[in-house]
C-alpha cells in the first residue's frame, strides 16, 4: 500500500483506548463479552457438563494433564494407535471411527503423558483393551466407546482377562465420558495401589463385573467417581478394596442384572479398610445398594433409593472430601435425567484444547502441535497476558479456534512491531491466517511499530492478515496505524470470506483493506489522527475482484475519531500492481459516522478514479453522514440484496452470524 507521508500524533495506549471502546460498545448494545450472570442458578441438567480440566483426586498432587504439550495426532487404525499410545513423548491422540483390535482381546499399551480422546461421539476401540503398566503416570482417556471382547459362555470372566481399561500401580489418571460395554472380564480395573484417579460421566453397561478398585493390602488409592451410569450390570459398581479414600457422588445405578444371586449382585461395596463417602446418588432396581465390610467405613448422605432391597450399610466417619478438593454436588432427584443425558461420549466433547502458556509456551508452539490436514476442531486457549510473537496458521491447518480466556479481550494480546520495510507488507503481519475455518475470540491483535519514531520507506505494519475462507473474529481488537487489518484471498479470482463482529479496529491509512468479502458488524472503528487539518487517512482500500459482487460491508457499527472535522476519507480503490480487474466494492450502511468524515469521502488512488469503483452508503447517520453529490447512496431495493447473509452465503450457505 502507498504510504501517506505524515505521522500519527502520540495518544493514549491500547488499554485506555480499549477502555473507551467498552463504553462505546455498551452504547451500541453490542453484547459485552464475559461470563453470563448465573446468580439465578442454572438447572442441574442445563448446566455445562464437561471441561478439559480434571477434577476430584486426579486434580491433586500436581494434577493430570495427559498429553498436553505434545503433538496432536488422529488415528484410524490399530497400528497407529498402538505406536502413539506407547511412545515415550507426550501425545494428544484422537481416535476417529471404530478401531478393531486383533488378535481378539489384545492389549493396547498406554504409556505416560498421553491423552486418548474420541472424535465426536464415534471413536471406538472394539475387541481390545487399553492397558497401563506399573509406573505409568499422567493419562487421560475420554469420549471413547470400548466394547465387545466378551467370550460367549464366560460370564464370570474366569478364562479371559479382556478388560476395557486395566491399570496396575499407576498415578494421575482421568477416565471421563466413555462407554464401556460387553467386555471379557471387568469393564474397568484399577488395581495395585493406583493413586489420584477420577472416573467421571462414564457409562457401564451390559456386563457382569463393572468396576473393581484395589486388590492390595496397602491402603493408598485415592479415587473420585461421579456422574457415572451403571445399567445392566451385576456387581462391582464399584467394588473398592483397601482404598484410602473413595468418594462416590451423583452416580446412577439402574436396571441391575436380576439373576437371583443373593450375594454377588450388588451396587457399591466398601471392602477391606476402605474409607468411602457416597453422596446424592440414585439407586433404582438395585439389590444391596451400598454395603461395607466390618473393617471398612462408609458414610452415605442424600441418596435416593427406589425399588431396592438388601443392605444399606453405613458406619464410621470415613473422611470429608471437601478437605481435599471442591466439587459441585447435584440434587439426587436430578441424577437420572442428568446422567442419562450427559454421560458417555458426547459430540461436543470430541475437540481438543491446547493451553497457552500452561502446556505450550507460545501461541505458535500450540499451532505447530496441530496436525497438517486437521479435519477436527482444535481450540488454542490463551491465558491472559501479552504474547510478543508472530503467529502463522498455515493453509494446511484448518479448523482452529484461537480463544483468549481473560474476562476482556484486552487481557490477552498478541503483538509484534515489524514494519513492511523489514519483510514486506505480508511479512509485517503480527498474525497471519492462511487456513480455512479459523475463529478468533476475546483477543487483541496488535502491531505496535512506532511510525512516528523512525523514517522508513515501508511503514505499513499489519496486526492481522487473512487469506483463508470462513474466518470469524468475535470480540476481538485490531490495533495499528497503516494497514492494520488485511483480509485477502490466495489469488484475485478466489473469494475468501471474513466475518468480524462485536469488535474494535483502529488505524489511519487504508487500515481495512484487501480483496476478501468482509463483513464488519456491530463494531467500533476508530480513525486515528495523524495531525493533519485536511487529510488524516483512509478507512478502507478494497481490491475486490470485478467478478465478485460483494467486497466490504460495514453495518450496524460506529465510526469514531478525534481527528479534525472533514479530514478523513471512507476509502479509496486499491488496484494492486495496477490490476484493472480489482474493482473495489464497499458498502457502509446503518452506521454512525463522525464529523471527521469528509463531505466527499471517497478519493482516487494510483491513477484509478473512485467513481469507477463500487462505493455506496445506505442509511448512515451521525455528523459525518451528510448526503452530498459525491456520496453515492444505495437504493432500498438494492440494499435488500446486500445484507450480511448475502455477503457471506457463498455456495456453501455459510452463516456464522446465526450462532448468535
mmCIF file of C-alpha atoms in Angstrom, residues 252-399:
data_model
loop_
_atom_site.group_PDB
_atom_site.id
_atom_site.type_symbol
_atom_site.label_atom_id
_atom_site.label_comp_id
_atom_site.label_asym_id
_atom_site.label_seq_id
_atom_site.Cartn_x
_atom_site.Cartn_y
_atom_site.Cartn_z
ATOM 1 C CA UNK A 252 -26.849 -43.532 38.874
ATOM 2 C CA UNK A 253 -27.387 -47.281 39.272
ATOM 3 C CA UNK A 254 -30.352 -48.711 37.377
ATOM 4 C CA UNK A 255 -31.722 -51.907 35.812
ATOM 5 C CA UNK A 256 -29.313 -54.141 37.663
ATOM 6 C CA UNK A 257 -28.949 -57.682 36.318
ATOM 7 C CA UNK A 258 -31.530 -59.733 38.277
ATOM 8 C CA UNK A 259 -30.268 -63.323 38.298
ATOM 9 C CA UNK A 260 -31.287 -64.205 41.860
ATOM 10 C CA UNK A 261 -27.718 -64.216 43.206
ATOM 11 C CA UNK A 262 -28.155 -63.247 46.877
ATOM 12 C CA UNK A 263 -24.555 -62.095 47.448
ATOM 13 C CA UNK A 264 -22.694 -61.150 44.276
ATOM 14 C CA UNK A 265 -25.345 -58.938 42.830
ATOM 15 C CA UNK A 266 -24.790 -55.554 44.467
ATOM 16 C CA UNK A 267 -24.190 -51.844 43.979
ATOM 17 C CA UNK A 268 -21.332 -50.137 45.873
ATOM 18 C CA UNK A 269 -19.121 -52.150 48.226
ATOM 19 C CA UNK A 270 -16.594 -50.655 50.655
ATOM 20 C CA UNK A 271 -14.187 -53.534 51.272
ATOM 21 C CA UNK A 272 -11.170 -54.178 53.466
ATOM 22 C CA UNK A 273 -10.103 -50.949 55.129
ATOM 23 C CA UNK A 274 -11.647 -48.634 52.535
ATOM 24 C CA UNK A 275 -12.995 -45.285 53.656
ATOM 25 C CA UNK A 276 -15.926 -44.489 51.353
ATOM 26 C CA UNK A 277 -18.205 -41.466 51.107
ATOM 27 C CA UNK A 278 -21.383 -41.698 48.989
ATOM 28 C CA UNK A 279 -23.357 -38.519 48.266
ATOM 29 C CA UNK A 280 -26.545 -37.765 46.344
ATOM 30 C CA UNK A 281 -26.552 -40.890 44.204
ATOM 31 C CA UNK A 282 -29.660 -42.602 42.806
ATOM 32 C CA UNK A 283 -30.349 -46.339 43.039
ATOM 33 C CA UNK A 284 -33.259 -47.784 41.042
ATOM 34 C CA UNK A 285 -33.879 -51.522 40.966
ATOM 35 C CA UNK A 286 -30.693 -52.443 42.840
ATOM 36 C CA UNK A 287 -30.035 -55.275 45.293
ATOM 37 C CA UNK A 288 -27.664 -54.286 48.151
ATOM 38 C CA UNK A 289 -27.328 -50.633 47.024
ATOM 39 C CA UNK A 290 -24.326 -49.940 49.268
ATOM 40 C CA UNK A 291 -22.561 -52.145 51.771
ATOM 41 C CA UNK A 292 -19.386 -52.217 53.852
ATOM 42 C CA UNK A 293 -17.120 -54.795 55.430
ATOM 43 C CA UNK A 294 -16.846 -54.628 59.198
ATOM 44 C CA UNK A 295 -13.264 -53.352 58.750
ATOM 45 C CA UNK A 296 -14.268 -50.600 56.318
ATOM 46 C CA UNK A 297 -16.040 -47.282 56.779
ATOM 47 C CA UNK A 298 -18.923 -45.939 54.730
ATOM 48 C CA UNK A 299 -20.704 -42.601 55.068
ATOM 49 C CA UNK A 300 -23.820 -42.063 52.960
ATOM 50 C CA UNK A 301 -25.821 -38.882 52.691
ATOM 51 C CA UNK A 302 -28.521 -37.572 50.407
ATOM 52 C CA UNK A 303 -29.014 -40.560 48.089
ATOM 53 C CA UNK A 304 -32.367 -41.806 46.778
ATOM 54 C CA UNK A 305 -33.379 -45.475 46.864
ATOM 55 C CA UNK A 306 -36.157 -46.724 44.560
ATOM 56 C CA UNK A 307 -37.255 -50.356 44.215
ATOM 57 C CA UNK A 308 -34.214 -51.557 46.157
ATOM 58 C CA UNK A 309 -33.650 -54.488 48.519
ATOM 59 C CA UNK A 310 -30.899 -55.716 50.784
ATOM 60 C CA UNK A 311 -28.025 -53.988 52.515
ATOM 61 C CA UNK A 312 -27.613 -50.256 53.041
ATOM 62 C CA UNK A 313 -24.690 -50.213 55.442
ATOM 63 C CA UNK A 314 -23.299 -47.039 56.942
ATOM 64 C CA UNK A 315 -20.782 -46.821 59.760
ATOM 65 C CA UNK A 316 -17.650 -44.956 60.706
ATOM 66 C CA UNK A 317 -16.692 -41.390 59.791
ATOM 67 C CA UNK A 318 -14.654 -42.077 56.637
ATOM 68 C CA UNK A 319 -13.401 -38.619 55.531
ATOM 69 C CA UNK A 320 -14.524 -35.190 54.330
ATOM 70 C CA UNK A 321 -13.947 -34.848 50.568
ATOM 71 C CA UNK A 322 -14.031 -31.056 50.781
ATOM 72 C CA UNK A 323 -10.832 -31.153 52.762
ATOM 73 C CA UNK A 324 -9.199 -32.399 49.560
ATOM 74 C CA UNK A 325 -10.988 -30.547 46.723
ATOM 75 C CA UNK A 326 -14.073 -28.542 45.819
ATOM 76 C CA UNK A 327 -16.864 -30.082 43.772
ATOM 77 C CA UNK A 328 -20.414 -29.426 42.608
ATOM 78 C CA UNK A 329 -22.968 -31.701 44.187
ATOM 79 C CA UNK A 330 -26.178 -32.051 42.179
ATOM 80 C CA UNK A 331 -29.504 -32.943 43.828
ATOM 81 C CA UNK A 332 -30.074 -36.683 43.906
ATOM 82 C CA UNK A 333 -33.502 -36.262 42.294
ATOM 83 C CA UNK A 334 -31.832 -34.711 39.217
ATOM 84 C CA UNK A 335 -29.309 -37.510 38.773
ATOM 85 C CA UNK A 336 -31.257 -39.872 36.447
ATOM 86 C CA UNK A 337 -32.046 -37.158 33.883
ATOM 87 C CA UNK A 338 -28.655 -35.526 34.208
ATOM 88 C CA UNK A 339 -26.541 -38.663 33.978
ATOM 89 C CA UNK A 340 -28.515 -40.308 31.169
ATOM 90 C CA UNK A 341 -28.147 -37.148 29.128
ATOM 91 C CA UNK A 342 -24.540 -36.236 29.796
ATOM 92 C CA UNK A 343 -22.680 -39.483 30.492
ATOM 93 C CA UNK A 344 -20.853 -41.374 27.790
ATOM 94 C CA UNK A 345 -19.293 -39.971 24.601
ATOM 95 C CA UNK A 346 -20.520 -36.529 23.525
ATOM 96 C CA UNK A 347 -20.309 -34.906 20.090
ATOM 97 C CA UNK A 348 -19.407 -31.560 21.622
ATOM 98 C CA UNK A 349 -16.598 -33.088 23.650
ATOM 99 C CA UNK A 350 -14.582 -34.584 20.825
ATOM 100 C CA UNK A 351 -12.492 -31.481 20.169
ATOM 101 C CA UNK A 352 -9.057 -30.813 21.619
ATOM 102 C CA UNK A 353 -7.969 -27.789 23.657
ATOM 103 C CA UNK A 354 -4.323 -26.708 23.791
ATOM 104 C CA UNK A 355 -3.462 -24.317 26.624
ATOM 105 C CA UNK A 356 -1.006 -21.427 26.256
ATOM 106 C CA UNK A 357 1.279 -20.951 28.139
ATOM 107 C CA UNK A 358 0.433 -23.758 30.597
ATOM 108 C CA UNK A 359 1.210 -26.524 28.101
ATOM 109 C CA UNK A 360 2.669 -24.659 25.105
ATOM 110 C CA UNK A 361 4.971 -21.733 25.806
ATOM 111 C CA UNK A 362 3.833 -19.686 22.806
ATOM 112 C CA UNK A 363 0.815 -19.414 20.564
ATOM 113 C CA UNK A 364 2.919 -20.532 17.615
ATOM 114 C CA UNK A 365 4.065 -23.625 19.518
ATOM 115 C CA UNK A 366 0.419 -24.597 20.002
ATOM 116 C CA UNK A 367 -0.307 -24.013 16.308
ATOM 117 C CA UNK A 368 2.696 -26.166 15.438
ATOM 118 C CA UNK A 369 1.224 -29.006 17.532
ATOM 119 C CA UNK A 370 -1.901 -29.127 15.345
ATOM 120 C CA UNK A 371 -1.587 -31.792 12.664
ATOM 121 C CA UNK A 372 -1.467 -30.887 8.995
ATOM 122 C CA UNK A 373 -4.760 -31.577 7.270
ATOM 123 C CA UNK A 374 -6.574 -31.106 10.569
ATOM 124 C CA UNK A 375 -10.173 -32.141 9.935
ATOM 125 C CA UNK A 376 -11.407 -31.762 13.506
ATOM 126 C CA UNK A 377 -11.737 -28.823 15.837
ATOM 127 C CA UNK A 378 -8.733 -27.709 17.885
ATOM 128 C CA UNK A 379 -9.078 -24.839 20.348
ATOM 129 C CA UNK A 380 -5.990 -22.917 21.410
ATOM 130 C CA UNK A 381 -6.920 -21.396 24.766
ATOM 131 C CA UNK A 382 -4.654 -18.441 25.512
ATOM 132 C CA UNK A 383 -4.352 -17.250 29.093
ATOM 133 C CA UNK A 384 -4.347 -13.510 29.900
ATOM 134 C CA UNK A 385 -1.035 -11.856 29.135
ATOM 135 C CA UNK A 386 0.965 -10.183 26.391
ATOM 136 C CA UNK A 387 2.496 -12.526 23.840
ATOM 137 C CA UNK A 388 5.188 -10.766 21.853
ATOM 138 C CA UNK A 389 5.486 -13.085 18.894
ATOM 139 C CA UNK A 390 4.494 -13.545 15.283
ATOM 140 C CA UNK A 391 1.973 -16.250 14.536
ATOM 141 C CA UNK A 392 1.286 -18.091 11.278
ATOM 142 C CA UNK A 393 -1.609 -20.507 10.851
ATOM 143 C CA UNK A 394 -0.660 -22.147 7.546
ATOM 144 C CA UNK A 395 -3.162 -23.249 4.929
ATOM 145 C CA UNK A 396 -2.558 -26.887 5.935
ATOM 146 C CA UNK A 397 -4.043 -26.369 9.423
ATOM 147 C CA UNK A 398 -7.755 -25.511 9.212
ATOM 148 C CA UNK A 399 -10.414 -25.830 11.924
#
